[in-house]
mmCIF file of C-alpha atoms and ligand atoms in Angstrom:
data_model
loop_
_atom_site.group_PDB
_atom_site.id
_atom_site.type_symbol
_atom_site.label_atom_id
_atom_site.label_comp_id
_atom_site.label_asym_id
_atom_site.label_seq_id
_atom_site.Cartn_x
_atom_site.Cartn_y
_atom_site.Cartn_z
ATOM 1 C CA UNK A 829 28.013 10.184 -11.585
ATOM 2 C CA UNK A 830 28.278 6.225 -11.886
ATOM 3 C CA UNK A 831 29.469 6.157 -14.783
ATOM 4 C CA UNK A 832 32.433 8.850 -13.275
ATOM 5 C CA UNK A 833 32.924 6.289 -10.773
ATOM 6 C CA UNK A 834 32.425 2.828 -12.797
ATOM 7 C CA UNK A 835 35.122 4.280 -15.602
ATOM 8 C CA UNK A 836 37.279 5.197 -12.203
ATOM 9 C CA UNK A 837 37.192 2.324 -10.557
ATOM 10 C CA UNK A 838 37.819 0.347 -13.166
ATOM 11 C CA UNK A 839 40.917 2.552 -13.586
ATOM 12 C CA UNK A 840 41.749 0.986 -10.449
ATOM 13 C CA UNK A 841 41.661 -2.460 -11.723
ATOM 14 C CA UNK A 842 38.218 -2.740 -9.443
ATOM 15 C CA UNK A 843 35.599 -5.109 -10.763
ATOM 16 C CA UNK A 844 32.832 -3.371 -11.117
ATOM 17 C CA UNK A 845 29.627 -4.839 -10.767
ATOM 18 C CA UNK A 846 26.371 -1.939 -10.998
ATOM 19 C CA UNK A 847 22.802 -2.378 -10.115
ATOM 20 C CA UNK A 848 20.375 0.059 -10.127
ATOM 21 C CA UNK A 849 17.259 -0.124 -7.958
ATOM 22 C CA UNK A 850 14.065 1.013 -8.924
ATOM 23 C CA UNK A 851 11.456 2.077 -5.797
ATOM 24 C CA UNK A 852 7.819 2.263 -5.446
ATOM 25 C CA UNK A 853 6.050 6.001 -4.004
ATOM 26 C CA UNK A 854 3.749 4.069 -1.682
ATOM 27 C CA UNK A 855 0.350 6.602 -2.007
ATOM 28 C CA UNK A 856 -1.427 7.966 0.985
ATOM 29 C CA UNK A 857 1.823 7.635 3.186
ATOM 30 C CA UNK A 858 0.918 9.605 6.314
ATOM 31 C CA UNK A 859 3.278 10.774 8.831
ATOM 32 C CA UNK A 860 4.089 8.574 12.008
ATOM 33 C CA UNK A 861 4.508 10.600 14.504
ATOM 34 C CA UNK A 862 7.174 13.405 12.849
ATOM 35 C CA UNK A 863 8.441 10.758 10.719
ATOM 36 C CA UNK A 864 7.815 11.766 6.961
ATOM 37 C CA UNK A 865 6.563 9.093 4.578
ATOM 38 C CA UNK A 866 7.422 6.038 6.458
ATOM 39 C CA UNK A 867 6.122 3.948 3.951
ATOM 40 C CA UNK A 868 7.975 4.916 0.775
ATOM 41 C CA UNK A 869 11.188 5.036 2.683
ATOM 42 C CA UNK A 870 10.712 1.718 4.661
ATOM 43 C CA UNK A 871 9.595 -0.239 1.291
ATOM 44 C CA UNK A 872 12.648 1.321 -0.124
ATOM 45 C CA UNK A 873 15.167 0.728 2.989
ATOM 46 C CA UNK A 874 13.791 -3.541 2.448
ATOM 47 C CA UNK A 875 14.914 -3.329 -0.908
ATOM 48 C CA UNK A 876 18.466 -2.023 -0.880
ATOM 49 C CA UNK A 877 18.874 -4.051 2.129
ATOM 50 C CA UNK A 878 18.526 -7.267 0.353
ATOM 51 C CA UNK A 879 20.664 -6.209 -2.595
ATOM 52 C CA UNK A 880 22.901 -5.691 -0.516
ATOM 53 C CA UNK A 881 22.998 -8.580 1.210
ATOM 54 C CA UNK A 882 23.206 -10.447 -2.330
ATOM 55 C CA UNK A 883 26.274 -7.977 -3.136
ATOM 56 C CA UNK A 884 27.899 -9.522 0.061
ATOM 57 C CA UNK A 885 26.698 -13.145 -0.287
ATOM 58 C CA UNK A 886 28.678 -12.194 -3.456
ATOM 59 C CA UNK A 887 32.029 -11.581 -1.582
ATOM 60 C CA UNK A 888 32.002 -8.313 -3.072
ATOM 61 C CA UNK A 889 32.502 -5.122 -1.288
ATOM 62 C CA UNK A 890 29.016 -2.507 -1.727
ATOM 63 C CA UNK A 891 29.009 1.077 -2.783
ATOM 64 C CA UNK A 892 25.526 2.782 -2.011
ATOM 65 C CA UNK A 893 25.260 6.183 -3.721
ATOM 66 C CA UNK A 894 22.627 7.836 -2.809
ATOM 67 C CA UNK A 895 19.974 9.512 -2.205
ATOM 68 C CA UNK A 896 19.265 10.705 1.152
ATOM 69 C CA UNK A 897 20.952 9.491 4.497
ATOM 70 C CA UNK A 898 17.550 7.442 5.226
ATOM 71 C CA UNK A 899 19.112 4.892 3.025
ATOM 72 C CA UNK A 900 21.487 3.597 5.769
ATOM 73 C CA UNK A 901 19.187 1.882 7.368
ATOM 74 C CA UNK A 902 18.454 -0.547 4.599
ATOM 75 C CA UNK A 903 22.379 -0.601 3.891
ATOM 76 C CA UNK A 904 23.920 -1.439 7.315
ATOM 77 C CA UNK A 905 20.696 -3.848 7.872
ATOM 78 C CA UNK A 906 21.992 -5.624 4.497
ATOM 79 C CA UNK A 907 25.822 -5.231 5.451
ATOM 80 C CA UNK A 908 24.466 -6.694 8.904
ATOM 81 C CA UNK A 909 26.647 -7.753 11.779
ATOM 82 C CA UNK A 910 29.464 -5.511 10.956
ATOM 83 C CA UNK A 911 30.846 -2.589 13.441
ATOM 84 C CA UNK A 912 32.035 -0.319 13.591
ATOM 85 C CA UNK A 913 30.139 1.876 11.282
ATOM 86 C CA UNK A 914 31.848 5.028 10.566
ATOM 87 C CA UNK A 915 29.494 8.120 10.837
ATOM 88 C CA UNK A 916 31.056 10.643 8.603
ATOM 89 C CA UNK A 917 28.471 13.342 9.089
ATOM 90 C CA UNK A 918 27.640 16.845 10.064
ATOM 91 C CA UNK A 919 24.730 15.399 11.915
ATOM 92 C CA UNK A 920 24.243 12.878 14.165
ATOM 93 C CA UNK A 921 21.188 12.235 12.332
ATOM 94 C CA UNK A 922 19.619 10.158 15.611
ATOM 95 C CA UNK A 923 16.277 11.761 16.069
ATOM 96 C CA UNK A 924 13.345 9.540 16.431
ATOM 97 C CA UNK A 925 9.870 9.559 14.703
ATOM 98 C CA UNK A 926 9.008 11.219 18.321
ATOM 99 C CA UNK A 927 11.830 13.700 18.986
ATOM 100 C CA UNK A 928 12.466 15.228 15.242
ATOM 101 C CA UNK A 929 11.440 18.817 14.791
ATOM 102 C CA UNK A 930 11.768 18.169 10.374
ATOM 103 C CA UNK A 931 10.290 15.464 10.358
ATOM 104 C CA UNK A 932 12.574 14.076 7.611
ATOM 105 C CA UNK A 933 13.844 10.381 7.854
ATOM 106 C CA UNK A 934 17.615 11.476 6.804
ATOM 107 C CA UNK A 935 17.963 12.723 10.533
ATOM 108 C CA UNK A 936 16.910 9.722 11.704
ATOM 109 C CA UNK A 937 18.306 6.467 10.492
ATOM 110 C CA UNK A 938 21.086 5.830 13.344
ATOM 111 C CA UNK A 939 18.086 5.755 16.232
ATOM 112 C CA UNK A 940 15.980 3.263 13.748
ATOM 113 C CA UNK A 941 19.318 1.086 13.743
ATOM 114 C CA UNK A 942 19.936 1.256 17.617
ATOM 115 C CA UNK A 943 18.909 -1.711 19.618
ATOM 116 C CA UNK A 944 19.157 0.406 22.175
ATOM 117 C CA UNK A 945 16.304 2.836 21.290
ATOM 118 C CA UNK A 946 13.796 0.816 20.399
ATOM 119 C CA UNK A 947 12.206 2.669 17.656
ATOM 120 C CA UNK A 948 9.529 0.601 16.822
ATOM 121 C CA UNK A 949 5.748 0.227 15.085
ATOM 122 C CA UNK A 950 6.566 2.551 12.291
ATOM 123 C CA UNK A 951 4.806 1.159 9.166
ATOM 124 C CA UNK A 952 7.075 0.521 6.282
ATOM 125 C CA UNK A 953 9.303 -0.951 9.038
ATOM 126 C CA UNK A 954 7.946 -3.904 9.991
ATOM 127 C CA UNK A 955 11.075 -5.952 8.493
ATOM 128 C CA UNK A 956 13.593 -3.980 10.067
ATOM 129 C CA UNK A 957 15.508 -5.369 13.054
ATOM 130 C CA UNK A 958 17.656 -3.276 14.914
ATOM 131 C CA UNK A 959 21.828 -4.421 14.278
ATOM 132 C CA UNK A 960 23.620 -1.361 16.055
ATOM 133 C CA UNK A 961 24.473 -1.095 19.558
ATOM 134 C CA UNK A 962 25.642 2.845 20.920
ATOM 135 C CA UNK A 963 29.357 1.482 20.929
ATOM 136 C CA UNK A 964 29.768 0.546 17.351
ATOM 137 C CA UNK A 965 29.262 3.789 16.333
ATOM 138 C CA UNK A 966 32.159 6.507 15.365
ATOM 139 C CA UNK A 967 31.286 9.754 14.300
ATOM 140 C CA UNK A 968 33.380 12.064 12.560
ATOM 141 C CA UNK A 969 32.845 15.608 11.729
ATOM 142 C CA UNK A 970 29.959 15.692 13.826
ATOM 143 C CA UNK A 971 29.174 19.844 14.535
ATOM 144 C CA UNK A 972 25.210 20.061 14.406
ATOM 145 C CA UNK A 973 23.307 18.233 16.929
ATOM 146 C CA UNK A 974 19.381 18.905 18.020
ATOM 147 C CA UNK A 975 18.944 19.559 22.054
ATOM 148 C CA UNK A 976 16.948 15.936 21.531
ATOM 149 C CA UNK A 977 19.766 13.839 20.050
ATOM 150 C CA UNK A 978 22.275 14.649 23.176
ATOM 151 C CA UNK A 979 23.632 11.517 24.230
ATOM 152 C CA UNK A 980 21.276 11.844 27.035
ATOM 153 C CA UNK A 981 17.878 11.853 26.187
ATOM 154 C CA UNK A 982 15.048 13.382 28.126
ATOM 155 C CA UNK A 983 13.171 10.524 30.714
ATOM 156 C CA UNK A 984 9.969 11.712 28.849
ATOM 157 C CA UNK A 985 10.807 10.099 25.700
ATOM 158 C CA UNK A 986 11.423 6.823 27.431
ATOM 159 C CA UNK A 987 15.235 6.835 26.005
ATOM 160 C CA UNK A 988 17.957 5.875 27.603
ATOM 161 C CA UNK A 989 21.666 7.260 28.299
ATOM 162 C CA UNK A 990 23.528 5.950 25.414
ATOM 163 C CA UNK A 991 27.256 6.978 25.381
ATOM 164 C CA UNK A 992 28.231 7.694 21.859
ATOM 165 C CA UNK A 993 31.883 7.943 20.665
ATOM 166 C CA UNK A 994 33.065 10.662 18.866
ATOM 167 C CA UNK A 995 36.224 9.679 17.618
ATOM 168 C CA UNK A 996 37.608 6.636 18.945
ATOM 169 C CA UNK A 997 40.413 4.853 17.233
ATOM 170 C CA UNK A 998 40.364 1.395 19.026
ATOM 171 C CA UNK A 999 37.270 1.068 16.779
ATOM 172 C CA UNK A 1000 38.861 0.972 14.059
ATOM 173 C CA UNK A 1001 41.311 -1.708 15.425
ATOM 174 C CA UNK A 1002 39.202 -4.489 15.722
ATOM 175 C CA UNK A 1003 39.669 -7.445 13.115
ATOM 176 C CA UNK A 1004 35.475 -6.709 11.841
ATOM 177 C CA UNK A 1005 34.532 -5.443 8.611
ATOM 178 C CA UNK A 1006 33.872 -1.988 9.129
ATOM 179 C CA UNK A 1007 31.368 -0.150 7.041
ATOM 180 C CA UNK A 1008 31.736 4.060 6.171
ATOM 181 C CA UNK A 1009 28.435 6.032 5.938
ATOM 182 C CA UNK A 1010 29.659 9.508 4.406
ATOM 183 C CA UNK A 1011 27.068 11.812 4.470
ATOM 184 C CA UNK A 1012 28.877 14.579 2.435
ATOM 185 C CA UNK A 1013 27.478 17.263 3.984
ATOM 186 C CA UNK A 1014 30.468 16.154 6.880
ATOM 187 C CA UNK A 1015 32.739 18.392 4.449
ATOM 188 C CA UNK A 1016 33.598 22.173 4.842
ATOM 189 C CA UNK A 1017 30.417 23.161 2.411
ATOM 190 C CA UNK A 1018 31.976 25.239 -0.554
ATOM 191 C CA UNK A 1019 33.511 21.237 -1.178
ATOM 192 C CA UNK A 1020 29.663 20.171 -1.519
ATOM 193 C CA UNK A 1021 27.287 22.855 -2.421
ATOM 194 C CA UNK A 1022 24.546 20.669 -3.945
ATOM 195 C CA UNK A 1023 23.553 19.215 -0.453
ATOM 196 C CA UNK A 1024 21.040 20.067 1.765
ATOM 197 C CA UNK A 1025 21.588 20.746 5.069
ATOM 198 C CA UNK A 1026 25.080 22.592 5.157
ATOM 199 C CA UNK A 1027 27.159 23.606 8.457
ATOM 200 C CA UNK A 1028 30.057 25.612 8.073
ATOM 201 C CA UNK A 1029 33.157 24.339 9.991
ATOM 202 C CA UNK A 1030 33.695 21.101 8.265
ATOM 203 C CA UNK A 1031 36.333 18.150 7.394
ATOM 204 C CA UNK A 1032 38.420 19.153 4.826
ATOM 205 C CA UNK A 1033 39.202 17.486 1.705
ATOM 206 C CA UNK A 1034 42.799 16.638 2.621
ATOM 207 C CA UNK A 1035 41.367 14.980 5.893
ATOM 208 C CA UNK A 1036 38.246 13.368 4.315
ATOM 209 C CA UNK A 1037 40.236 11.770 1.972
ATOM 210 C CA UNK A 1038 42.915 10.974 4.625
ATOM 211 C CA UNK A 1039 39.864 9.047 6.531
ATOM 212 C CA UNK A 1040 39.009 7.101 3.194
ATOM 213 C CA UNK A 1041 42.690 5.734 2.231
ATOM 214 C CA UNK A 1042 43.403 5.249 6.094
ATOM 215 C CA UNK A 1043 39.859 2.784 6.235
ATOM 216 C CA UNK A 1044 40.850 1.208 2.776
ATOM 217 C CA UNK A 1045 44.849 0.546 4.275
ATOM 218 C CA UNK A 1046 42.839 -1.379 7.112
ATOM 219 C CA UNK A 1047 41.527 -4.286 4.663
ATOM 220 C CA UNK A 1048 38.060 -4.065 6.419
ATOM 221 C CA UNK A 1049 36.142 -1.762 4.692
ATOM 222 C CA UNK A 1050 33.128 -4.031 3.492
ATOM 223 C CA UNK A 1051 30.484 -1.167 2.909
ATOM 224 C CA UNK A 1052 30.493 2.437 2.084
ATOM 225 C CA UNK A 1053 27.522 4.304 1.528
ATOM 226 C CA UNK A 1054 27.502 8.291 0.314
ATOM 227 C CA UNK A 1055 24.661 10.080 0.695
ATOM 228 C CA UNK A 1056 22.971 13.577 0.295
ATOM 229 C CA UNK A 1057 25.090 13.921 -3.135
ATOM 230 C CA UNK A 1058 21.588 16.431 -4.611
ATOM 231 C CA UNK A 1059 22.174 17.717 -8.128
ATOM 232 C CA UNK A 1060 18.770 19.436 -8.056
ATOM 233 C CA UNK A 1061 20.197 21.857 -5.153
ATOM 234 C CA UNK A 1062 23.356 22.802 -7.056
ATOM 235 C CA UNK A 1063 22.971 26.475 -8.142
ATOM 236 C CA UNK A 1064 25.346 25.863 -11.313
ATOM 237 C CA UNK A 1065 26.172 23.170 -12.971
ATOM 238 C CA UNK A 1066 30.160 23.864 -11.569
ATOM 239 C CA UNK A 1067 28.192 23.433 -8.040
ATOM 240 C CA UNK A 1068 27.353 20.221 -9.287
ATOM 241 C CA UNK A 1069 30.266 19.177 -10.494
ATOM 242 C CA UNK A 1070 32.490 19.820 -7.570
ATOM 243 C CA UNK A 1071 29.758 18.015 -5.688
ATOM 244 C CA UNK A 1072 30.141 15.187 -7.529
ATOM 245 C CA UNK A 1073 34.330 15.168 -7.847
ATOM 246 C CA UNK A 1074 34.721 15.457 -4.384
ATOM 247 C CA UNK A 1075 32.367 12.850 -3.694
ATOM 248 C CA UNK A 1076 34.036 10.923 -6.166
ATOM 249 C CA UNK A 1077 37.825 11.597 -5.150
ATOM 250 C CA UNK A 1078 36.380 10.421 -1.847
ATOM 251 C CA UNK A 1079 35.566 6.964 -3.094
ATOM 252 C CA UNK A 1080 38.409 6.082 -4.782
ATOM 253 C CA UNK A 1081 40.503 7.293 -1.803
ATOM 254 C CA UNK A 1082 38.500 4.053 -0.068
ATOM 255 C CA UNK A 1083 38.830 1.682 -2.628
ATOM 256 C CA UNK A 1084 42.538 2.339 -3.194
ATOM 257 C CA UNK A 1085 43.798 5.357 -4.688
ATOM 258 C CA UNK A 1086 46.928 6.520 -4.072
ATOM 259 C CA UNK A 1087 47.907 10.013 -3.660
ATOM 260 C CA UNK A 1088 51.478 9.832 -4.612
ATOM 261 C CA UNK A 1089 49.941 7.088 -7.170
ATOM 262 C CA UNK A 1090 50.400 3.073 -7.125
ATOM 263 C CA UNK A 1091 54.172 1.825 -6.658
ATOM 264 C CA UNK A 1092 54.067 -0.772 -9.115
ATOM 265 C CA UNK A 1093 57.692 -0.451 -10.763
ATOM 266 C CA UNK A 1094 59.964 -3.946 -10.913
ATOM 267 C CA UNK A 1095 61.618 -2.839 -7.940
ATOM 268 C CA UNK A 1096 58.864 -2.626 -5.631
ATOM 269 C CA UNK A 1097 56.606 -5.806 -7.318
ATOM 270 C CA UNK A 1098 56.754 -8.967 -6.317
HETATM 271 C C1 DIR B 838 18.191 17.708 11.863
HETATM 272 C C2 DIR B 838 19.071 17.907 10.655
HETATM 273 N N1 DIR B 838 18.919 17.172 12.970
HETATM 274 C C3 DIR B 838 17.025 16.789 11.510
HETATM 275 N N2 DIR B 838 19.621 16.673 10.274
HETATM 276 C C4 DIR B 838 20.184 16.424 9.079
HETATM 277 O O1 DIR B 838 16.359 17.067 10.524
HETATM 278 O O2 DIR B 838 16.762 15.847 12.226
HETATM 279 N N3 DIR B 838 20.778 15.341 8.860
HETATM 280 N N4 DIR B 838 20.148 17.272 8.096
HETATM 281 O O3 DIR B 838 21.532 15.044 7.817
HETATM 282 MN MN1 MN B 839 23.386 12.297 7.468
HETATM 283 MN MN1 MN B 840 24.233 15.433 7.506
HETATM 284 MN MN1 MN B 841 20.749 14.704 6.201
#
């Protein structure tokens, strides 16, 4: 798939720059709480978090693909100081290491990014400082939300009332870099079937993409991660492949391709 998207890119006269990261399976890595090896995936998160803050000391703008949706935290920590972040996602993927019935870290990485929640003592995490506030968040395609990750969250669990947007365009309005998480599973499924956690009823491709070239017309898009791309679930290997071309028109939708293609006759150049 990189090399799909390096060859593309470049096709788009982007300068591509790739770095693969290699991570360590920390051993013995017992659950906190319900929180699945917090270790492994906090070793991993302080990683990609400084690579990519060296891919934006570099003035460069960073393409995580991943992997599982865990990775965000390390990514918007990196990207740090940016709203709004863009939640494309079936899930809202804000559990806590106390509230989540999986116990998997990919339904958790918003609440470890909150200031407002306060997630805290997990080990693995100790670097991790919470950048987010409730109001830089904008979710879209959100259909699948646990009883615990309602924007108001039981007294019990110490948590507080957070108001979380939905789909709010003045977001997208203000003059910050702006980076997209795009958890593909936010697509109508039969788009993405090597993914795993589908929910019928999603975005389609004519509107995901639509999302993508509308954030790359706004000049802010700094960040993109795309997540819970999983070969290994794909049935066939056309199940992979339509995985990874939708993913992939996706991308170059936010780094600048055209639908009706790039207007660069004599008439229109400068
Ligand atoms: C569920 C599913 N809310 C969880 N979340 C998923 O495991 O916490 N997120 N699949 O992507
Ligand atoms: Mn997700
Ligand atoms: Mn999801
Ligand atoms: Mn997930």
């Amino acid at each position: 798939a990189m090399l799909v998207i390096a060859v593309q890119m470049g096709e788009l006269r982007c300068d591509v720059k790739d770095r693969e990261l290699k991570f360590d399976i920390i051993p013995n890595d017992h659950p906190y709480h319900n929180a699945k090896n917090p270790r492994t995936v906090g070793r991993a998160n302080e990683k990609l978090a400084s690579a990519v803050e060296e891919v934006k000391k570099d003035g460069r703008t960073c393409l995580v693909v991943g992997g599982d949706h865990s990775l965000a935290i390390g990514s918007i920590s990196g990207h740090a100081k940016t709203e709004p972040v863009i939640w494309f996602d079936a899930h809202a993927d804000i559990n806590t290491p106390l509230t989540s019935l999986s116990g998997n870290m990919h339904g958790q990485p918003v609440a470890f990014l909150l200031k407002e929640l306060k997630v805290s003592g997990v080990p693995g995490f100790e670097w991790l400082k919470p950048c987010l506030s409730a109001e830089d968040i904008v979710y879209i395609g959100l259909r699948d939300v646990d009883d615990a990750e309602q924007p108001t969250f039981p007294k019990d669990r110490q948590e507080q009332t957070l108001s979380l947007n939905i789909i709010s365009p003045q977001k997208i309005n203000k003059k910050k870099p702006i980076h997209l998480s795009f958890d593909v599973d936010g697509l109508d499924p039969p788009l993405t079937p090597a993914t795993g956690t589908p929910v019928p009823g999603g975005v389609t491709l004519r509107e995901g993409i639509y999302v993508a070239e509308q954030l790359y017309k706004t000049g802010l898009l700094s960040a993109v991660d795309t997540v819970e791309i999983n070969p290994r679930l794909g049935k066939t290997q056309e199940e992979v492949d339509s995985t990874v071309n939708t993913a992939v028109s996706i991308i170059l939708s936010g780094f600048g391709k055209a639908r009706e293609g790039s207007h660069t006759s004599p008439a229109s150049s400068r």
